[in-house]
CSV table of C-alpha atoms in Angstrom, one decimal:
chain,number,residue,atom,x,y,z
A,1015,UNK,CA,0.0,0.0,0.0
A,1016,UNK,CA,1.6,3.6,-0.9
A,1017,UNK,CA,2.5,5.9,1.8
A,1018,UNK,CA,-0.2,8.1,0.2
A,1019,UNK,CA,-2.9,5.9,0.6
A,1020,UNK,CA,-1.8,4.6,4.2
A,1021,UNK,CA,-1.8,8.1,5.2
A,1022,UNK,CA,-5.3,9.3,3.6
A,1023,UNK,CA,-6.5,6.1,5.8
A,1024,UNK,CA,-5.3,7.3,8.9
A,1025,UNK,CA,-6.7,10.9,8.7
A,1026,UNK,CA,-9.6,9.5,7.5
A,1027,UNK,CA,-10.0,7.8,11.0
A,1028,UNK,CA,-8.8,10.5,12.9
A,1029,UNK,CA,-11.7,12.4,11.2
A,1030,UNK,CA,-14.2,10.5,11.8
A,1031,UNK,CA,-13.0,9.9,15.6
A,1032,UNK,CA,-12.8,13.9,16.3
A,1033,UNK,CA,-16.7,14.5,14.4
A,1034,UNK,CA,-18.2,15.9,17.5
A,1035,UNK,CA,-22.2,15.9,18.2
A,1036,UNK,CA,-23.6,18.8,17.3
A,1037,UNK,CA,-26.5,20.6,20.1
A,1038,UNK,CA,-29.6,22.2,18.8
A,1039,UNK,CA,-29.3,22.4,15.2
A,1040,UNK,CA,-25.5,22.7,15.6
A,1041,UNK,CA,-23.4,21.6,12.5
A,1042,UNK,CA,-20.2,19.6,12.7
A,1043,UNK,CA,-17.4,21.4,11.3
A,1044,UNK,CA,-16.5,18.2,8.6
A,1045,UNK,CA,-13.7,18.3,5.6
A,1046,UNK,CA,-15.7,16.0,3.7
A,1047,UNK,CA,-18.5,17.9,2.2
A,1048,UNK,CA,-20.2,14.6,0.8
A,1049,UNK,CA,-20.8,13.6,4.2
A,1050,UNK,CA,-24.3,15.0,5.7
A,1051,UNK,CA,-23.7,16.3,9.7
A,1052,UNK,CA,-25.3,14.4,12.0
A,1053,UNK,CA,-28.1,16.7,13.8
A,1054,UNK,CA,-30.4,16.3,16.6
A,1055,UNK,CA,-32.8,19.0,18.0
A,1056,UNK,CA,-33.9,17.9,21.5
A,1057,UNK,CA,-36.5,20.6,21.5
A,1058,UNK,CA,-38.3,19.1,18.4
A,1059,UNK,CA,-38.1,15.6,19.9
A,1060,UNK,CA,-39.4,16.5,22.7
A,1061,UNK,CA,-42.3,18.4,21.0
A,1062,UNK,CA,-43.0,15.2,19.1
A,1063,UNK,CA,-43.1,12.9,22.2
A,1064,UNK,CA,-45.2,15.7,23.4
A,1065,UNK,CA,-47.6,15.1,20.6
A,1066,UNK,CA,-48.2,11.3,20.9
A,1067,UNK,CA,-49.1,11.9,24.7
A,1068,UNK,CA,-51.7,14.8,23.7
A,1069,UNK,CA,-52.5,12.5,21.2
A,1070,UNK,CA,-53.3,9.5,23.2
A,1071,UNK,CA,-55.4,11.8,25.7
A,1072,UNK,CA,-57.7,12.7,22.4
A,1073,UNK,CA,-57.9,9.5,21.7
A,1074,UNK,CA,-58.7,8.0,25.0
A,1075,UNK,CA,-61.9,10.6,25.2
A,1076,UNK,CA,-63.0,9.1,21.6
A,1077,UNK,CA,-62.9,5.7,23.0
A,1078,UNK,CA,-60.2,4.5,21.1
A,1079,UNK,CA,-62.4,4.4,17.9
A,1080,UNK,CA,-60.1,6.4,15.8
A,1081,UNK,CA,-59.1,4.1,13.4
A,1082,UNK,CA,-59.2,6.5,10.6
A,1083,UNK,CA,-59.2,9.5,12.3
A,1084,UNK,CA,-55.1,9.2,13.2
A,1085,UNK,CA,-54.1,12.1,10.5
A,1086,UNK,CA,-57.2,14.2,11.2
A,1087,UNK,CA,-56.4,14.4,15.0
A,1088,UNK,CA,-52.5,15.0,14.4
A,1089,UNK,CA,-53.9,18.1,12.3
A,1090,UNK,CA,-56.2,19.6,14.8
A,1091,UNK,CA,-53.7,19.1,17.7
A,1092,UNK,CA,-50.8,21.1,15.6
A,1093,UNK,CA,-53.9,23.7,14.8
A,1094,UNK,CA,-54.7,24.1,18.1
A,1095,UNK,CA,-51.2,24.4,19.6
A,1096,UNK,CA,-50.5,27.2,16.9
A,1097,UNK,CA,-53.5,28.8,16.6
A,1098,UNK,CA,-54.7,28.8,20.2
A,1099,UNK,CA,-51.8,29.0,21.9
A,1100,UNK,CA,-48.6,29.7,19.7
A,1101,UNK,CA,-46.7,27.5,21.3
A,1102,UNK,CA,-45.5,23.4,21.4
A,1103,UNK,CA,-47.2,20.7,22.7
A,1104,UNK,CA,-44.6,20.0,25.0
A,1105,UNK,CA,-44.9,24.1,26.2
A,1106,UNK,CA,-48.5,23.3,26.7
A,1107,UNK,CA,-47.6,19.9,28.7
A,1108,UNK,CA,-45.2,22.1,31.1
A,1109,UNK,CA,-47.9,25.5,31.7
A,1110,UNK,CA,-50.8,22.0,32.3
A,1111,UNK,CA,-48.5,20.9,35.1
A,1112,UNK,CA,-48.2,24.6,36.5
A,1113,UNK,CA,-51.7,24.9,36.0
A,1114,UNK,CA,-52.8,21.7,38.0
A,1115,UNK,CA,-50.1,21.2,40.2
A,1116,UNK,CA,-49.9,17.7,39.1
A,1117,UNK,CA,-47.1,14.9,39.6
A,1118,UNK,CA,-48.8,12.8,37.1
A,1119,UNK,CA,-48.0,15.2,34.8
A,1120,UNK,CA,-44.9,16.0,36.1
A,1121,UNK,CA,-43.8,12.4,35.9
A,1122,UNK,CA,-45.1,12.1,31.7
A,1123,UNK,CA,-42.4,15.5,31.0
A,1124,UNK,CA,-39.9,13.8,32.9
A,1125,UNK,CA,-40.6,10.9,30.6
A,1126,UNK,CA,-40.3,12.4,28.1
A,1127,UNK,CA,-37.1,14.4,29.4
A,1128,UNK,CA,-35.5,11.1,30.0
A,1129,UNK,CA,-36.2,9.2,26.8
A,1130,UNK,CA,-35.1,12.5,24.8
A,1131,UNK,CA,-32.0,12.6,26.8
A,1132,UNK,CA,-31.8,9.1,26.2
A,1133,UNK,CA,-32.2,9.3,22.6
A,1134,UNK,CA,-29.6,12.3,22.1
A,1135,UNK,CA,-26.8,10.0,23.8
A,1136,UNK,CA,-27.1,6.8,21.3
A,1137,UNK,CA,-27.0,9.4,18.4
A,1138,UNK,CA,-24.1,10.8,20.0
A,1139,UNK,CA,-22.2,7.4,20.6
A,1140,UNK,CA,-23.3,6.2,17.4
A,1141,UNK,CA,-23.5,9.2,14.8
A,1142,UNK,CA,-26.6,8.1,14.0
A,1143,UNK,CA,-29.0,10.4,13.5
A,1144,UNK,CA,-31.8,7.4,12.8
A,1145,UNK,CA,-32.7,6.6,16.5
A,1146,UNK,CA,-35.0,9.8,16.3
A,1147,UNK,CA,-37.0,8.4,13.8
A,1148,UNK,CA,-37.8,5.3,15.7
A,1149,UNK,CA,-41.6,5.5,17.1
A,1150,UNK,CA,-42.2,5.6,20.3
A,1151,UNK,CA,-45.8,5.3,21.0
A,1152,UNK,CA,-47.5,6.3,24.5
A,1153,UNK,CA,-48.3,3.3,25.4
A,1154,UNK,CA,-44.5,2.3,25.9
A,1155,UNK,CA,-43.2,5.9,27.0
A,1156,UNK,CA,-45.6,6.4,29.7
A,1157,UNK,CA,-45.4,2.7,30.9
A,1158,UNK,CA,-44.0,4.0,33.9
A,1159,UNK,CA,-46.3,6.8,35.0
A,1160,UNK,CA,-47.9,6.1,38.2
A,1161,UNK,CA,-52.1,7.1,37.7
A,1162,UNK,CA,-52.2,7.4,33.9
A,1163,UNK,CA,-54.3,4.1,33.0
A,1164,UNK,CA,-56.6,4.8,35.5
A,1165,UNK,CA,-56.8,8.3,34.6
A,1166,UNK,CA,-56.9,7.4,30.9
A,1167,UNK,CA,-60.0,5.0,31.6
A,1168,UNK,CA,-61.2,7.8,33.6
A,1169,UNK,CA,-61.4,10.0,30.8
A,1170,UNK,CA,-62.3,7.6,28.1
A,1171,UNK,CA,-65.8,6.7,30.6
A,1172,UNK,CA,-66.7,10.2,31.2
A,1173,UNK,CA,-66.0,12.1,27.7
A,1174,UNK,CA,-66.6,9.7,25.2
A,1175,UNK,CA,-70.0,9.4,27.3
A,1176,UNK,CA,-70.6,12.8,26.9
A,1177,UNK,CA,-69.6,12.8,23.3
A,1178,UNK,CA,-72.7,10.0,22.3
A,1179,UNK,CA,-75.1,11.8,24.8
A,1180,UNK,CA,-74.8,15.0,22.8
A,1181,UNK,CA,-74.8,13.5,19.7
A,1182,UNK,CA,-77.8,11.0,20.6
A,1183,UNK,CA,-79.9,13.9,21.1
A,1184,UNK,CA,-80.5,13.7,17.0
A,1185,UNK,CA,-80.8,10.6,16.8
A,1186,UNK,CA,-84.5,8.9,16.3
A,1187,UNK,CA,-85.4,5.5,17.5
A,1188,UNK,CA,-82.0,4.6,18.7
A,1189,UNK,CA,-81.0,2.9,21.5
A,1190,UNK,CA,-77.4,1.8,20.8
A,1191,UNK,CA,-74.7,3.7,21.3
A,1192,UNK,CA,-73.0,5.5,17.9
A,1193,UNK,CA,-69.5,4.4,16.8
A,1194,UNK,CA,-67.7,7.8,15.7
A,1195,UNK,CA,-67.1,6.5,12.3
A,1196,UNK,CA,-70.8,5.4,12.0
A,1197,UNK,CA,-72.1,9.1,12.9
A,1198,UNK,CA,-73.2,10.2,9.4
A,1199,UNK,CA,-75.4,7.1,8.3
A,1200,UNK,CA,-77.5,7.2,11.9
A,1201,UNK,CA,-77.8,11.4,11.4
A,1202,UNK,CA,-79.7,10.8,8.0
A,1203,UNK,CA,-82.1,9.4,10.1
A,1204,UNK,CA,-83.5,11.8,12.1
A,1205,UNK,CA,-86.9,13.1,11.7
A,1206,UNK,CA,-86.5,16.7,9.6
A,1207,UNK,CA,-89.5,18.5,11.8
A,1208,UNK,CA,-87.0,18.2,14.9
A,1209,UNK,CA,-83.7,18.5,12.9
A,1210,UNK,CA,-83.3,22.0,13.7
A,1211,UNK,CA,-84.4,21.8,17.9
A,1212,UNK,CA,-82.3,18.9,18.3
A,1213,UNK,CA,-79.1,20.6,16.3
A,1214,UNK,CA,-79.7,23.4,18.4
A,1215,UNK,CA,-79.5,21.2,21.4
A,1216,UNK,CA,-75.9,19.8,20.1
A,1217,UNK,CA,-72.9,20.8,20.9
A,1218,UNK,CA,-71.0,18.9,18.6
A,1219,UNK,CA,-73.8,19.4,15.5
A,1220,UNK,CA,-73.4,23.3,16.2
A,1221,UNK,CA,-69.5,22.8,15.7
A,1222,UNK,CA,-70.1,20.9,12.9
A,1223,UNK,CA,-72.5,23.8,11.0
A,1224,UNK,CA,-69.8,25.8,11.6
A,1225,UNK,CA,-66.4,23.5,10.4
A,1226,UNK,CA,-68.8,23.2,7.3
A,1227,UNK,CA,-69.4,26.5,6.4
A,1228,UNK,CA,-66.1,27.7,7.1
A,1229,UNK,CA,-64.7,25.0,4.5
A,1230,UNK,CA,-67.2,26.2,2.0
A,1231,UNK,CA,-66.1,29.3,2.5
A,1232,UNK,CA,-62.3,28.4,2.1
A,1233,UNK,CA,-62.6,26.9,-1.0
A,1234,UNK,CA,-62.6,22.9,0.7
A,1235,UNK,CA,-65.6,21.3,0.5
A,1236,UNK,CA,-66.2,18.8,3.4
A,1237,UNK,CA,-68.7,15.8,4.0
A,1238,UNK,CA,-71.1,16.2,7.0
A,1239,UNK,CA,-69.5,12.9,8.3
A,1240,UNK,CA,-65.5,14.8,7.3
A,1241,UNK,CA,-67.5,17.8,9.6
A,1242,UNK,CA,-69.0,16.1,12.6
A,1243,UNK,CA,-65.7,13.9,12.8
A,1244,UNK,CA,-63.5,17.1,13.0
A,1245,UNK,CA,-66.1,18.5,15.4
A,1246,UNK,CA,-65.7,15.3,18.0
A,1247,UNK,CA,-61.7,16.0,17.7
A,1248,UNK,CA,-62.2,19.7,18.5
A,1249,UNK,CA,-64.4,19.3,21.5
A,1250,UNK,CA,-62.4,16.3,22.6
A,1251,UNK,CA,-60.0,19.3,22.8
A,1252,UNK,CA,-61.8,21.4,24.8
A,1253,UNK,CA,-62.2,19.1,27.1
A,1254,UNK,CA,-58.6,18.5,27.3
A,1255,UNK,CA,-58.3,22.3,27.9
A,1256,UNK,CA,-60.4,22.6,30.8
A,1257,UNK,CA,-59.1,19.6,32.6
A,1258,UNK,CA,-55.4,20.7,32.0
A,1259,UNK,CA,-56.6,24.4,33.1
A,1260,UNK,CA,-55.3,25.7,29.8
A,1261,UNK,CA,-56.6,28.9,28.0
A,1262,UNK,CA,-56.2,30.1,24.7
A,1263,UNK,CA,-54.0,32.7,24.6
A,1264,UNK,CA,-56.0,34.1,21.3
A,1265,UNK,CA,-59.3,35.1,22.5
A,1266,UNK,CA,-60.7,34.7,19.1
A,1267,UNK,CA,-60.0,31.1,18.7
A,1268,UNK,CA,-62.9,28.8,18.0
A,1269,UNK,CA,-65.6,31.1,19.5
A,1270,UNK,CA,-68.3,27.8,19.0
A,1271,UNK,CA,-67.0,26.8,21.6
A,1272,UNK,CA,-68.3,29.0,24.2
């Protein structure tokens, strides 16, 4: 082997040995301009572990019947976070904890804390920047949380109770209780000469006259079933705002709700 080439090997090595991990969008100074940095941004991460625990709240309240709702509620939760609050999902997590002087929810940020930390280290040792990518669902990051289950039972009794209740009020001749996906099918069978008391007397059907028209109105036609679906989410929401304490810091934002 040349001289040349055993040298270009060994400065190779010494390279890659002396590639330090970047923090917070950081980027390592690298001779090789070929070779990507490896990055990691803790705050995003932890914004996105946020997100599935937000996430599995939401879904808890709908009784676990989201099967096709997944995108839809990843939408309204970024919507509401930006729109309502300006802020992350993990910002909201910490002000919730303020709020309600909870060490349940003290113990799911330091959960979340941990596994970012966690996560930052192997892409450290390892230079790479995969590990981030690897889903980590609520289920398993919250494992530990002393209280959760029960108060995720808690929630998905109480709220998705309320969510039929209010809905039920238009429906005629029905004694079962709705599936969420199943909404749009029972509605088209209410008698018309009540449809506008009992719509009145919804909640969720008032949000949904509203998420319609406000489609129409932006140019994005919706289904009444695409409405009342996104209606559920959005007081599924609410509901998550009053029992973390939370306010929207823009007074304007979804005034049906009030």
């Amino acid at each position: 082997m040349a001289n040349t080439d055993i040298k270009g090997l060994i400065d190779s090595i010494i390279d890659n040995t002396n590639n330090s991990y970047p923090s917070k969008g950081e980027y390592n100074s690298i001779t090789n301009s070929e070779r990507p940095p490896v990055t990691f941004d803790k705050g995003e991460y932890r914004n996105k572990l946020s997100m599935f625990v937000l996430k599995d709240v939401i879904t808890g309240m709908m009784h676990d019947d989201t099967a096709n709702a997944d995108e839809l509620i990843d939408k309204a939760i970024d919507k509401h976070m930006k729109c309502g609050y300006g802020g992350s999902c993990y910002n909201y997590l910490t002000q919730a904890r303020d709020a309600v002087n909870s060490p349940m929810i003290s113990d799911i940020i330091q959960e979340i804390d941990n596994e970012t930390d966690e996560v930052a280290e192997k892409i450290s040792k390892t230079k790479d920047a995969s590990h981030a990518d690897n889903t980590t669902d609520a289920k398993d990051l919250l494992k530990n949380v002393e209280n959760y289950d029960e108060f995720r039972e808690k929630i998905k009794t109480q709220v998705s109770e309320q969510v039929v209740n209010d809905v039920t009020k238009v429906l005629v001749d029905s004694n079962d209780a709705p599936l969420f996906d199943d909404l749009d099918k029972k509605l088209a069978e209410k008698k018309t000469t009540q449809s506008d008391t009992m719509t009145n007397e919804s909640v969720i059907l008032r949000m949904t006259g509203v998420i319609v028209s406000e489609s129409a109105i932006a140019g994005e036609k919706i289904t009444t079933n695409e409405g009342i679906e996104m209606a559920i989410v959005e007081y599924c929401m609410f509901q998550m705002d009053r029992l973390f304490k939370q306010h929207p810091v823009n007074a304007s934002y979804k005034n049906y709700m009030k």
